[in-house]
CSV table of C-alpha atoms in Angstrom, one decimal:
chain,number,residue,atom,x,y,z
A,13,MET,CA,15.9,45.3,14.1
A,14,LYS,CA,16.1,44.4,10.5
A,15,SER,CA,18.5,41.5,9.8
A,16,GLN,CA,21.8,42.4,8.2
A,17,TYR,CA,22.5,38.9,7.1
A,18,TRP,CA,22.8,38.8,3.3
A,19,ALA,CA,20.3,35.9,2.7
A,20,ASP,CA,17.7,37.7,4.9
A,21,GLN,CA,18.1,40.9,2.9
A,22,VAL,CA,17.6,39.0,-0.4
A,23,ALA,CA,14.5,37.3,1.1
A,24,ASP,CA,13.1,40.5,2.4
A,25,LYS,CA,13.5,42.2,-0.9
A,26,LEU,CA,11.9,39.2,-2.7
A,27,ILE,CA,8.8,39.2,-0.4
A,28,LYS,CA,8.3,42.9,-0.8
A,29,SER,CA,8.8,43.0,-4.6
A,30,LYS,CA,6.6,40.0,-5.3
A,31,ASN,CA,4.0,40.8,-2.7
A,32,LYS,CA,3.2,37.1,-2.0
A,33,LYS,CA,4.0,34.3,0.4
A,34,LYS,CA,4.7,31.3,-1.8
A,35,PHE,CA,7.9,31.2,-3.9
A,36,THR,CA,9.6,29.0,-6.4
A,37,ILE,CA,13.4,29.1,-6.1
A,38,ALA,CA,15.6,27.3,-8.6
A,39,SER,CA,19.1,26.1,-9.5
A,40,GLY,CA,20.6,23.5,-11.8
A,41,MET,CA,23.3,22.4,-14.1
A,42,THR,CA,24.4,20.2,-16.9
A,43,PRO,CA,25.8,16.9,-15.6
A,44,SER,CA,28.6,16.7,-18.2
A,45,GLY,CA,31.3,16.2,-15.7
A,46,THR,CA,31.9,15.8,-12.0
A,47,ILE,CA,29.5,18.0,-10.0
A,48,HIS,CA,32.2,19.8,-8.0
A,49,PHE,CA,32.3,21.9,-4.9
A,50,GLY,CA,32.2,25.0,-7.0
A,51,ASN,CA,28.9,23.9,-8.5
A,52,PHE,CA,27.6,23.2,-5.0
A,53,ARG,CA,27.9,27.0,-4.4
A,54,GLU,CA,24.8,27.5,-6.6
A,55,ILE,CA,22.7,24.9,-4.8
A,56,ILE,CA,23.6,26.0,-1.3
A,57,THR,CA,23.1,29.7,-2.2
A,58,THR,CA,19.6,28.8,-3.3
A,59,ASP,CA,19.1,26.8,-0.2
A,60,LEU,CA,20.2,29.6,2.1
A,61,ILE,CA,17.7,32.0,0.4
A,62,GLY,CA,15.1,29.3,0.9
A,63,ARG,CA,15.8,29.0,4.6
A,64,ALA,CA,15.6,32.8,4.9
A,65,LEU,CA,12.3,32.9,3.1
A,66,ILE,CA,10.9,30.1,5.4
A,67,ASP,CA,12.1,31.9,8.5
A,68,ALA,CA,10.3,35.0,7.2
A,69,GLY,CA,7.1,33.0,7.1
A,70,ALA,CA,7.0,32.2,3.4
A,71,LYS,CA,6.4,28.8,1.7
A,72,VAL,CA,9.1,27.6,-0.6
A,73,ARG,CA,9.3,25.2,-3.6
A,74,PHE,CA,13.0,24.5,-4.3
A,75,ILE,CA,13.6,22.9,-7.7
A,76,TYR,CA,16.9,21.7,-9.0
A,77,SER,CA,17.1,21.1,-12.8
A,78,TRP,CA,19.4,18.5,-14.3
A,79,ASP,CA,20.0,19.9,-17.8
A,80,ASP,CA,20.7,16.4,-19.1
A,81,TYR,CA,19.1,17.0,-22.5
A,82,ASP,CA,22.0,19.4,-23.3
A,83,ARG,CA,24.5,18.1,-25.9
A,84,PHE,CA,27.6,16.3,-24.7
A,85,ARG,CA,30.1,18.8,-26.0
A,86,LYS,CA,33.5,18.0,-24.3
A,87,VAL,CA,35.1,15.0,-22.6
A,88,PRO,CA,36.4,15.8,-19.1
A,89,LYS,CA,40.0,14.8,-18.7
A,90,ASP,CA,39.3,12.9,-15.4
A,91,MET,CA,36.7,10.5,-16.8
A,92,PRO,CA,37.4,6.8,-17.6
A,93,LYS,CA,37.0,5.2,-21.1
A,94,GLN,CA,37.8,8.4,-23.0
A,95,ASN,CA,37.3,6.7,-26.4
A,96,ILE,CA,33.7,5.7,-25.6
A,97,LEU,CA,33.0,9.2,-24.4
A,98,LYS,CA,34.6,10.8,-27.5
A,99,LYS,CA,32.3,8.8,-29.7
A,100,SER,CA,29.3,10.1,-27.7
A,101,LEU,CA,30.0,13.8,-28.5
A,102,GLY,CA,26.8,15.4,-29.9
A,103,LEU,CA,24.4,13.1,-28.0
A,104,PRO,CA,22.2,14.5,-25.3
A,105,VAL,CA,24.0,13.9,-22.0
A,106,ASN,CA,21.4,11.5,-20.8
A,107,ARG,CA,22.1,9.2,-23.8
A,108,VAL,CA,25.9,9.0,-23.1
A,109,PRO,CA,26.6,5.5,-21.9
A,110,ASN,CA,27.6,4.8,-18.3
A,111,VAL,CA,31.4,4.3,-18.3
A,112,PHE,CA,31.8,3.9,-14.5
A,113,GLY,CA,31.0,0.2,-14.1
A,114,THR,CA,27.9,0.9,-12.0
A,115,LYS,CA,24.2,0.0,-12.5
A,116,HIS,CA,23.2,3.6,-13.4
A,117,LYS,CA,21.3,3.9,-16.6
A,118,SER,CA,23.7,6.5,-18.2
A,119,TYR,CA,26.7,8.7,-17.7
A,120,ALA,CA,24.4,11.5,-16.6
A,121,LYS,CA,22.5,9.4,-14.1
A,122,TYR,CA,25.7,8.4,-12.4
A,123,LEU,CA,27.0,12.0,-12.0
A,124,GLU,CA,23.6,13.1,-10.9
A,125,SER,CA,23.4,10.5,-8.2
A,126,GLU,CA,26.8,11.6,-6.8
A,127,LEU,CA,25.1,14.9,-5.8
A,128,GLU,CA,21.6,13.6,-5.1
A,129,ASN,CA,23.0,11.0,-2.6
A,130,ASN,CA,25.0,13.6,-0.7
A,131,VAL,CA,23.1,16.9,-0.5
A,132,ASN,CA,20.8,15.5,2.2
A,133,PHE,CA,23.9,15.1,4.4
A,134,VAL,CA,24.2,18.9,4.4
A,135,GLY,CA,20.5,19.5,4.9
A,136,ILE,CA,19.4,20.2,1.4
A,137,ASN,CA,16.4,18.4,-0.2
A,138,PRO,CA,15.3,20.0,-3.5
A,139,GLU,CA,12.8,18.7,-6.0
A,140,PHE,CA,15.0,17.2,-8.8
A,141,ILE,CA,13.8,17.7,-12.3
A,142,ASN,CA,15.4,15.9,-15.3
A,143,GLN,CA,15.1,17.9,-18.6
A,144,GLY,CA,16.1,14.7,-20.4
A,145,ASP,CA,12.8,13.3,-19.2
A,146,LYS,CA,10.8,16.5,-19.7
A,147,TYR,CA,11.8,17.5,-23.2
A,148,PRO,CA,11.1,14.2,-25.0
A,149,THR,CA,7.5,14.1,-23.7
A,150,GLY,CA,6.7,17.3,-25.7
A,151,ILE,CA,5.7,19.1,-22.5
A,152,TYR,CA,7.4,22.2,-23.6
A,153,SER,CA,5.9,22.2,-27.2
A,154,LYS,CA,3.8,25.3,-26.7
A,155,ASN,CA,6.8,27.2,-25.4
A,156,ILE,CA,9.0,25.9,-28.2
A,157,LYS,CA,6.4,27.2,-30.6
A,158,ILE,CA,6.5,30.6,-29.0
A,159,ALA,CA,10.3,30.7,-29.3
A,160,PHE,CA,10.3,29.7,-32.9
A,161,GLN,CA,7.5,32.1,-33.9
A,162,ASN,CA,9.4,34.9,-32.2
A,163,ARG,CA,12.8,33.9,-33.4
A,164,ASN,CA,13.5,37.2,-35.1
A,165,GLN,CA,12.8,39.1,-31.9
A,166,ILE,CA,15.0,36.8,-29.9
A,167,ARG,CA,17.7,37.0,-32.6
A,168,LYS,CA,17.7,40.8,-32.3
A,169,ILE,CA,18.1,40.6,-28.5
A,170,LEU,CA,21.0,38.2,-28.8
A,171,ASP,CA,22.6,40.3,-31.6
A,172,LYS,CA,22.8,43.4,-29.3
A,173,TYR,CA,25.6,41.6,-27.5
A,174,ARG,CA,27.3,39.9,-30.4
A,175,LYS,CA,30.2,41.1,-32.7
A,176,GLU,CA,28.9,39.0,-35.5
A,177,PRO,CA,25.1,39.0,-36.0
A,178,LEU,CA,23.2,35.7,-36.2
A,179,SER,CA,22.1,34.5,-39.6
A,180,GLU,CA,18.5,35.4,-40.6
A,181,ASN,CA,18.0,31.6,-41.0
A,182,TRP,CA,18.9,31.1,-37.3
A,183,TYR,CA,16.5,29.1,-35.1
A,184,PRO,CA,16.4,29.1,-31.3
A,185,GLY,CA,17.0,25.4,-30.9
A,186,ASN,CA,18.6,22.3,-32.3
A,187,VAL,CA,17.2,18.9,-33.4
A,188,TYR,CA,18.5,15.6,-32.2
A,189,CYS,CA,18.4,13.3,-35.2
A,190,GLU,CA,15.9,10.4,-34.7
A,191,LYS,CA,18.3,8.0,-36.5
A,192,CYS,CA,21.8,8.7,-35.1
A,193,LYS,CA,20.6,10.6,-31.9
A,194,THR,CA,23.1,13.4,-32.3
A,195,ASP,CA,22.6,17.1,-32.9
A,196,GLY,CA,24.5,17.2,-36.1
A,197,THR,CA,21.4,18.5,-37.8
A,198,LYS,CA,20.2,21.5,-39.8
A,199,ILE,CA,16.7,22.9,-39.6
A,200,LEU,CA,15.4,23.3,-43.1
A,201,ASN,CA,11.9,24.6,-42.5
A,202,TYR,CA,9.6,25.4,-39.6
A,203,GLU,CA,5.8,25.9,-39.5
A,204,ASN,CA,3.5,25.9,-36.5
A,205,PHE,CA,4.5,22.6,-34.6
A,206,SER,CA,6.3,21.1,-37.6
A,207,ILE,CA,10.0,21.0,-38.3
A,208,THR,CA,11.9,19.7,-41.3
A,209,TYR,CA,15.6,18.9,-40.8
A,210,SER,CA,18.5,17.0,-42.3
A,211,CYS,CA,21.4,15.4,-40.5
A,212,LYS,CA,25.1,14.8,-41.2
A,213,CYS,CA,24.4,11.1,-41.1
A,214,GLY,CA,22.2,11.5,-44.2
A,215,TYR,CA,18.8,11.2,-42.5
A,216,LYS,CA,16.1,13.7,-43.3
A,217,ASP,CA,12.6,14.0,-41.8
A,218,THR,CA,9.7,16.3,-40.9
A,219,PHE,CA,8.2,15.8,-37.5
A,220,ASP,CA,5.6,17.3,-35.1
A,221,PHE,CA,7.4,18.3,-31.9
A,222,ARG,CA,4.3,17.8,-29.8
A,223,LYS,CA,4.6,14.1,-30.6
A,224,LYS,CA,8.3,13.7,-30.9
A,225,GLY,CA,10.5,15.6,-28.4
A,226,LEU,CA,13.5,15.9,-30.6
A,227,ILE,CA,14.0,19.6,-30.3
A,228,LYS,CA,16.1,21.3,-27.6
A,229,LEU,CA,16.1,25.0,-27.2
A,230,SER,CA,19.5,26.7,-27.1
A,231,TRP,CA,20.7,27.6,-23.6
A,232,LYS,CA,20.0,31.3,-23.7
A,233,VAL,CA,16.4,30.7,-24.7
A,234,ASP,CA,15.9,27.5,-22.7
A,235,TRP,CA,16.7,29.1,-19.4
A,236,PRO,CA,14.2,31.9,-19.6
A,237,MET,CA,11.6,29.6,-21.1
A,238,ARG,CA,11.9,27.4,-18.0
A,239,TRP,CA,11.7,30.4,-15.7
A,240,ALA,CA,8.3,31.1,-17.2
A,241,TYR,CA,7.2,27.4,-17.3
A,242,GLU,CA,8.1,26.8,-13.6
A,243,LYS,CA,7.2,30.4,-12.5
A,244,VAL,CA,10.6,30.9,-10.9
A,245,ASP,CA,11.0,33.8,-8.5
A,246,PHE,CA,14.6,33.4,-7.6
A,247,GLU,CA,17.7,31.8,-9.1
A,248,PRO,CA,21.4,32.6,-8.6
A,249,GLY,CA,24.0,32.4,-11.3
A,250,GLY,CA,27.8,32.3,-11.5
A,251,LYS,CA,30.1,35.2,-12.4
A,252,ASP,CA,30.2,33.9,-16.0
A,253,HIS,CA,26.4,34.1,-16.3
A,254,SER,CA,26.3,37.7,-15.1
A,255,THR,CA,28.3,39.8,-17.6
A,256,PRO,CA,26.8,41.9,-20.4
A,257,GLY,CA,25.5,39.5,-23.1
A,258,SER,CA,25.6,36.5,-20.7
A,259,SER,CA,22.7,34.1,-20.0
A,260,TYR,CA,21.0,36.2,-17.4
A,261,THR,CA,21.4,39.5,-19.1
A,262,VAL,CA,19.7,38.3,-22.3
A,263,GLY,CA,17.4,36.0,-20.4
A,264,LYS,CA,15.8,39.1,-18.6
A,265,GLU,CA,14.6,40.3,-22.0
A,266,ILE,CA,13.8,36.9,-23.6
A,267,VAL,CA,11.6,35.7,-20.7
A,268,LYS,CA,9.1,38.5,-21.4
A,269,ILE,CA,8.3,36.8,-24.7
A,270,PHE,CA,7.1,33.8,-22.6
A,271,GLY,CA,4.9,36.0,-20.5
A,272,TRP,CA,7.0,36.1,-17.3
A,273,THR,CA,9.5,38.4,-15.6
A,274,ALA,CA,13.1,37.4,-14.8
A,275,PRO,CA,13.5,36.0,-11.3
A,276,ASP,CA,15.5,37.9,-8.7
A,277,TYR,CA,19.1,37.0,-9.1
A,278,VAL,CA,22.2,36.8,-7.0
A,279,MET,CA,25.6,36.4,-8.6
A,280,TYR,CA,28.1,34.1,-6.9
A,281,ASP,CA,31.8,34.1,-7.4
A,282,PHE,CA,34.2,31.2,-8.0
A,283,ILE,CA,35.5,28.8,-5.3
A,284,ASN,CA,38.9,27.3,-5.3
A,285,MET,CA,40.7,24.8,-3.2
A,286,LYS,CA,43.5,26.6,-1.3
A,287,GLY,CA,46.8,25.9,-2.9
A,288,LYS,CA,45.5,25.4,-6.4
A,289,MET,CA,45.2,27.9,-9.2
A,290,GLY,CA,42.1,28.8,-11.2
A,291,LYS,CA,38.5,28.0,-10.8
A,292,MET,CA,37.2,24.4,-10.7
A,293,SER,CA,36.2,23.1,-14.0
A,294,SER,CA,34.4,19.7,-14.7
A,295,SER,CA,35.6,19.7,-18.3
A,296,VAL,CA,39.3,20.2,-17.3
A,297,GLY,CA,39.0,17.7,-14.4
A,298,ASN,CA,40.6,19.7,-11.6
A,299,VAL,CA,37.7,19.2,-9.2
A,300,GLN,CA,36.5,17.9,-5.8
A,301,SER,CA,32.9,16.9,-5.4
A,302,LEU,CA,30.7,17.5,-2.4
A,303,LYS,CA,31.2,13.8,-1.5
A,304,ASP,CA,35.0,14.4,-1.6
A,305,VAL,CA,34.9,17.5,0.6
A,306,LEU,CA,32.7,15.7,3.2
A,307,LYS,CA,35.6,13.3,3.7
A,308,PHE,CA,37.4,16.2,5.4
A,309,TYR,CA,34.7,18.7,6.5
A,310,ILE,CA,31.9,17.8,8.9
A,311,PRO,CA,28.5,18.8,7.2
A,312,GLU,CA,28.1,21.9,9.3
A,313,LEU,CA,31.5,23.1,8.2
A,314,ALA,CA,30.7,22.5,4.5
A,315,ARG,CA,27.6,24.7,4.9
A,316,TYR,CA,29.5,27.3,7.0
A,317,THR,CA,32.0,27.7,4.2
A,318,PHE,CA,29.3,29.4,2.2
A,319,ALA,CA,26.9,30.6,4.9
A,320,GLY,CA,29.5,32.8,6.5
A,321,ARG,CA,30.3,34.7,3.3
A,322,THR,CA,28.3,36.7,0.8
A,323,PRO,CA,27.9,35.0,-2.6
A,324,LYS,CA,30.0,37.7,-4.3
A,325,THR,CA,33.0,36.7,-2.2
A,326,GLU,CA,35.5,34.5,-3.9
A,327,ILE,CA,36.2,31.5,-1.6
A,328,PHE,CA,39.4,29.6,-1.1
A,329,TYR,CA,38.5,26.6,1.0
A,330,PRO,CA,41.5,25.1,2.8
A,331,MET,CA,42.7,21.5,2.4
A,332,ASP,CA,46.2,22.3,3.7
A,333,GLU,CA,47.0,23.1,7.3
A,334,GLY,CA,44.6,26.1,7.0
A,335,ILE,CA,41.9,23.5,7.7
A,336,PHE,CA,42.7,23.8,11.4
A,337,LYS,CA,41.7,27.5,11.5
A,338,HIS,CA,38.6,26.8,9.3
A,339,TYR,CA,37.3,24.4,12.0
A,340,GLU,CA,38.2,26.9,14.7
A,341,ASP,CA,36.4,29.7,12.9
A,342,PHE,CA,33.3,27.5,12.8
A,343,TYR,CA,33.6,26.6,16.5
A,344,TYR,CA,33.9,30.3,17.3
A,345,THR,CA,30.7,31.0,15.5
A,346,GLU,CA,29.1,28.1,17.4
A,347,ARG,CA,30.3,29.4,20.8
A,348,VAL,CA,29.0,32.9,20.0
A,349,ALA,CA,25.6,31.4,19.0
A,350,PHE,CA,25.4,29.6,22.3
A,351,GLY,CA,26.5,32.7,24.3
A,352,LYS,CA,29.9,31.2,25.2
A,353,GLU,CA,31.9,34.2,23.9
A,354,LYS,CA,31.6,37.9,24.9
A,355,VAL,CA,30.8,39.9,21.8
A,356,SER,CA,28.8,42.9,20.8
A,357,LYS,CA,25.1,42.6,20.3
A,358,LYS,CA,25.6,43.2,16.5
A,359,GLU,CA,28.2,40.4,16.4
A,360,GLN,CA,26.0,38.1,18.4
A,361,THR,CA,23.1,38.6,16.0
A,362,GLN,CA,25.2,38.1,12.9
A,363,GLN,CA,27.0,35.0,14.2
A,364,GLU,CA,23.7,33.4,15.5
A,365,ARG,CA,22.3,33.8,12.0
A,366,VAL,CA,25.4,32.4,10.3
A,367,TYR,CA,25.2,29.4,12.7
A,368,ARG,CA,21.5,28.8,12.1
A,369,MET,CA,22.2,28.7,8.3
A,370,SER,CA,25.2,26.3,8.9
A,371,ILE,CA,23.6,23.6,11.0
A,372,ILE,CA,21.6,20.6,9.8
A,373,ASP,CA,19.9,19.7,13.1
A,374,LYS,CA,18.0,22.8,14.2
A,375,SER,CA,16.7,21.1,17.4
A,376,VAL,CA,20.1,21.3,19.1
A,377,LYS,CA,19.6,23.0,22.5
A,378,ARG,CA,23.1,22.9,24.0
A,379,ILE,CA,26.5,23.6,22.5
A,380,PRO,CA,28.0,20.4,20.9
A,381,ILE,CA,31.5,19.2,21.9
A,382,GLN,CA,34.2,21.0,19.8
A,383,PRO,CA,37.1,18.6,19.1
A,384,SER,CA,40.2,20.4,17.9
A,385,PHE,CA,40.9,19.2,14.3
A,386,LYS,CA,44.6,19.3,15.0
A,387,HIS,CA,44.2,17.2,18.2
A,388,CYS,CA,42.1,14.7,16.2
A,389,VAL,CA,44.9,14.5,13.7
A,390,GLU,CA,47.2,13.6,16.5
A,391,LEU,CA,44.8,11.0,18.0
A,392,MET,CA,44.4,9.4,14.6
A,393,ASN,CA,48.1,9.2,14.2
A,394,ILE,CA,48.4,7.6,17.6
A,395,TYR,CA,45.5,5.1,17.5
A,396,GLY,CA,44.9,4.5,13.8
A,397,THR,CA,41.1,4.0,14.1
A,398,VAL,CA,38.2,6.2,15.0
A,399,SER,CA,36.9,3.8,17.6
A,400,LYS,CA,40.2,3.6,19.5
A,401,ALA,CA,40.8,7.3,19.2
A,402,LEU,CA,37.2,8.0,20.4
A,403,THR,CA,37.6,5.7,23.4
A,404,SER,CA,40.8,7.5,24.4
A,405,THR,CA,38.9,10.8,24.7
A,406,GLY,CA,36.5,9.5,27.4
A,407,THR,CA,33.5,11.1,25.6
A,408,LYS,CA,30.2,10.1,27.2
A,409,THR,CA,27.0,11.3,25.5
A,410,LYS,CA,25.7,10.0,22.2
A,411,ARG,CA,25.6,13.4,20.6
A,412,ASP,CA,29.1,14.2,21.6
A,413,LYS,CA,30.4,10.9,20.4
A,414,GLU,CA,28.7,11.5,17.0
A,415,ARG,CA,30.4,14.9,16.6
A,416,TYR,CA,33.8,13.6,17.9
A,417,SER,CA,33.6,10.6,15.6
A,418,GLN,CA,32.8,12.8,12.6
A,419,VAL,CA,35.8,15.0,13.2
A,420,LEU,CA,38.1,12.1,13.9
A,421,ASN,CA,37.0,10.4,10.7
A,422,CYS,CA,37.7,13.7,8.8
A,423,ALA,CA,41.1,14.0,10.4
A,424,GLY,CA,42.0,10.4,9.4
A,425,ASN,CA,41.1,11.1,5.8
A,426,TRP,CA,43.0,14.3,5.8
A,427,ILE,CA,46.2,12.6,7.1
A,428,LYS,CA,45.9,10.1,4.2
A,429,GLU,CA,45.3,12.6,1.4
A,430,PHE,CA,46.4,16.1,2.3
A,431,ALA,CA,48.6,16.2,5.4
A,432,SER,CA,52.3,17.1,5.0
A,433,ASP,CA,54.9,15.0,6.7
A,434,ARG,CA,54.9,17.5,9.5
A,435,TYR,CA,51.5,16.2,10.6
A,436,LYS,CA,52.2,12.5,10.0
A,437,PHE,CA,53.9,10.2,12.6
A,438,THR,CA,54.0,6.7,14.0
A,439,ILE,CA,54.6,5.8,17.6
A,440,ASN,CA,57.8,3.8,17.9
A,441,THR,CA,57.6,0.3,19.3
A,442,VAL,CA,61.3,-0.3,19.7
A,443,ASN,CA,64.4,1.6,20.8
A,444,PRO,CA,65.2,4.2,18.0
A,445,LYS,CA,68.9,3.9,19.0
A,446,ILE,CA,70.0,7.5,19.6
A,447,LYS,CA,73.1,8.8,21.4
A,448,LEU,CA,72.4,10.7,24.7
A,449,THR,CA,74.7,12.8,26.8
A,450,VAL,CA,74.9,12.1,30.5
A,451,ASP,CA,72.7,15.1,31.3
A,452,GLN,CA,70.1,13.9,28.8
A,453,LYS,CA,70.1,10.4,30.3
A,454,SER,CA,69.6,11.9,33.7
A,455,GLY,CA,66.8,14.1,32.4
A,456,LEU,CA,65.0,11.0,30.9
A,457,ASN,CA,65.3,9.2,34.2
A,458,ASP,CA,63.7,12.1,36.0
A,459,LEU,CA,60.9,12.2,33.4
A,460,VAL,CA,60.2,8.5,34.0
A,461,LYS,CA,59.8,9.2,37.7
A,462,VAL,CA,57.5,12.1,37.0
A,463,LEU,CA,55.3,9.9,34.7
A,464,SER,CA,54.9,7.4,37.6
A,465,ARG,CA,52.9,10.0,39.4
A,466,ASN,CA,49.2,10.8,38.7
A,467,LEU,CA,49.5,14.1,37.0
A,468,ASN,CA,47.1,15.9,34.6
A,469,GLU,CA,48.2,17.8,31.5
A,470,LYS,CA,48.9,21.1,33.3
A,471,GLN,CA,50.8,19.5,36.1
A,472,LEU,CA,52.9,17.4,33.7
A,473,TYR,CA,53.7,20.5,31.7
A,474,SER,CA,54.9,22.3,34.8
A,475,GLU,CA,57.4,19.5,35.5
A,476,PHE,CA,59.4,20.0,32.2
A,477,PRO,CA,61.2,23.2,33.3
A,478,LYS,CA,62.1,21.6,36.6
A,479,ILE,CA,63.6,18.6,34.9
A,480,MET,CA,65.6,20.8,32.5
A,481,ASP,CA,66.9,23.0,35.3
A,482,ALA,CA,68.0,20.0,37.4
A,483,ASN,CA,69.9,18.5,34.5
A,484,ASN,CA,71.6,21.5,32.8
A,485,LEU,CA,69.2,21.1,29.8
A,486,ASN,CA,67.2,23.5,27.7
A,487,ALA,CA,64.4,23.3,25.2
A,488,LYS,CA,66.8,22.5,22.4
A,489,THR,CA,68.6,19.7,24.2
A,490,PHE,CA,65.6,18.2,26.0
A,491,PHE,CA,62.4,18.2,23.9
A,492,PRO,CA,63.9,17.0,20.5
A,493,ILE,CA,65.3,13.8,22.1
A,494,ILE,CA,61.8,13.0,23.6
A,495,TYR,CA,60.2,13.3,20.2
A,496,GLN,CA,63.0,11.2,18.6
A,497,ILE,CA,62.4,8.5,21.1
A,498,LEU,CA,58.6,8.6,20.6
A,499,ILE,CA,58.2,9.2,16.9
A,500,SER,CA,61.7,9.5,15.3
A,501,LYS,CA,61.2,13.2,14.7
A,502,THR,CA,62.8,16.2,16.4
A,503,SER,CA,59.4,17.9,16.9
A,504,GLY,CA,55.8,17.0,17.2
A,505,PRO,CA,52.5,17.8,19.0
A,506,ARG,CA,52.5,19.6,22.3
A,507,LEU,CA,54.4,17.2,24.6
A,508,ALA,CA,52.3,17.0,27.7
A,509,PRO,CA,49.0,16.2,26.1
A,510,PHE,CA,50.9,14.0,23.6
A,511,ILE,CA,52.4,11.9,26.3
A,512,LEU,CA,49.0,11.5,28.0
A,513,ALA,CA,47.4,10.6,24.7
A,514,ILE,CA,50.0,7.9,24.0
A,515,GLY,CA,49.7,6.6,27.5
A,516,LYS,CA,52.3,7.1,30.3
A,517,THR,CA,53.0,3.3,30.6
A,518,LYS,CA,53.9,3.1,26.9
A,519,VAL,CA,56.0,6.3,27.1
A,520,LYS,CA,57.9,5.1,30.1
A,521,LYS,CA,58.7,1.8,28.4
A,522,LEU,CA,60.2,3.7,25.4
A,523,LEU,CA,62.2,6.0,27.6
A,524,ASN,CA,63.6,3.1,29.7
A,525,SER,CA,64.6,1.3,26.5
A,526,VAL,CA,66.8,4.2,25.5
A,527,LYS,CA,68.4,4.7,28.9
């Protein structure tokens, strides 16, 4: 049966329309600000298509273009040393100085490394291409010549979507001044491979762009030029690149000038952190990077966030208490994939495919352990460190320890950065000094006796109603005092597993101190 999974459908269409077995798929961006989780949607969308093509028997070249020869046009609000960055406006991004105090060559290299050093954790390994290295070599000189010689045709294509037509003196690129390095220039004359320009700094020159790579094509010309140069078969684009007159719309026409056809295209929608308004924006500074998200999401969950939804679906990924359900949704898909849930054949097939697209290690033969994120939050509150919390679980195998440790670490980070007070607590070490009724004191005494017996969670839970009935207590007069004694709150995690997690000896000591 033909797969109904969205990436498989895109791959199938691509194979049939191109009638070949080797494909170049692409994505990329300008590293002008933090490479955020919204930007990550492009790279993982491309990766998912790549996986689908490979599973269909095709060979895939996955290129990721750093457009670091673009001009630095705006200073993101969340960046340090704003004055230095403001002075760098108009430079190519790869010439903006490093303001982060690291050994990276430039501002761009630092931002690029933040993605490059983390995508492998989520199973993505593209071929990275830096346009800031490519353009200056003159490697695109023939294509630049084609663009400049056909500038009137390109101008007419762009004008179809503009309210105000471009000037007849318009050129499809800008020059970076050889003296001041900025793009505050004006092209005065073009002929063959020669350009004459003047700059605001007062410098004027004529140069051969085969020998000096000072020219950068404008974005709506640059993108289709590189489709042709790299022979790109597929590249996704954001919602803002998909409207009439946008980059992809005009690129489909302009690319023909370079002797190529537009790659197959999938539009992806925006992604937002749950609880915040508006799409992520590097220039505004309201962002989380992939590195940031991996502090709270295990790698498979980060992939699942996208693999389980079509690109056209707007995503609100949770960092509030909705994160509990997000983990459970992934675990459900994992159980279905391993035949641990009874579902229809259609559901089984769909969830198996989503799971395969979500995992990093494809060699897994048995279902991994599935630690409840909420329970891990409780354990990290109790024990404080991953090693102590992991020991308390009694987990045995190396693979299960790895999964449990990952989730515990994410839970600990979540407590520090996103958890509300409801999910934060500290186990008391001294008597919290609360007033008890005679019945409550008697109930605590009975609970201490119960905790002296060797009971599991289910058995301990069954004792609570007996204690309440025997001492004229109810849920409102019994449970709150236990939580107050243990964590100085009137409510908390489910009591039976909570007591066992803390340790019966420690709980008995606290209860006895109050009595």
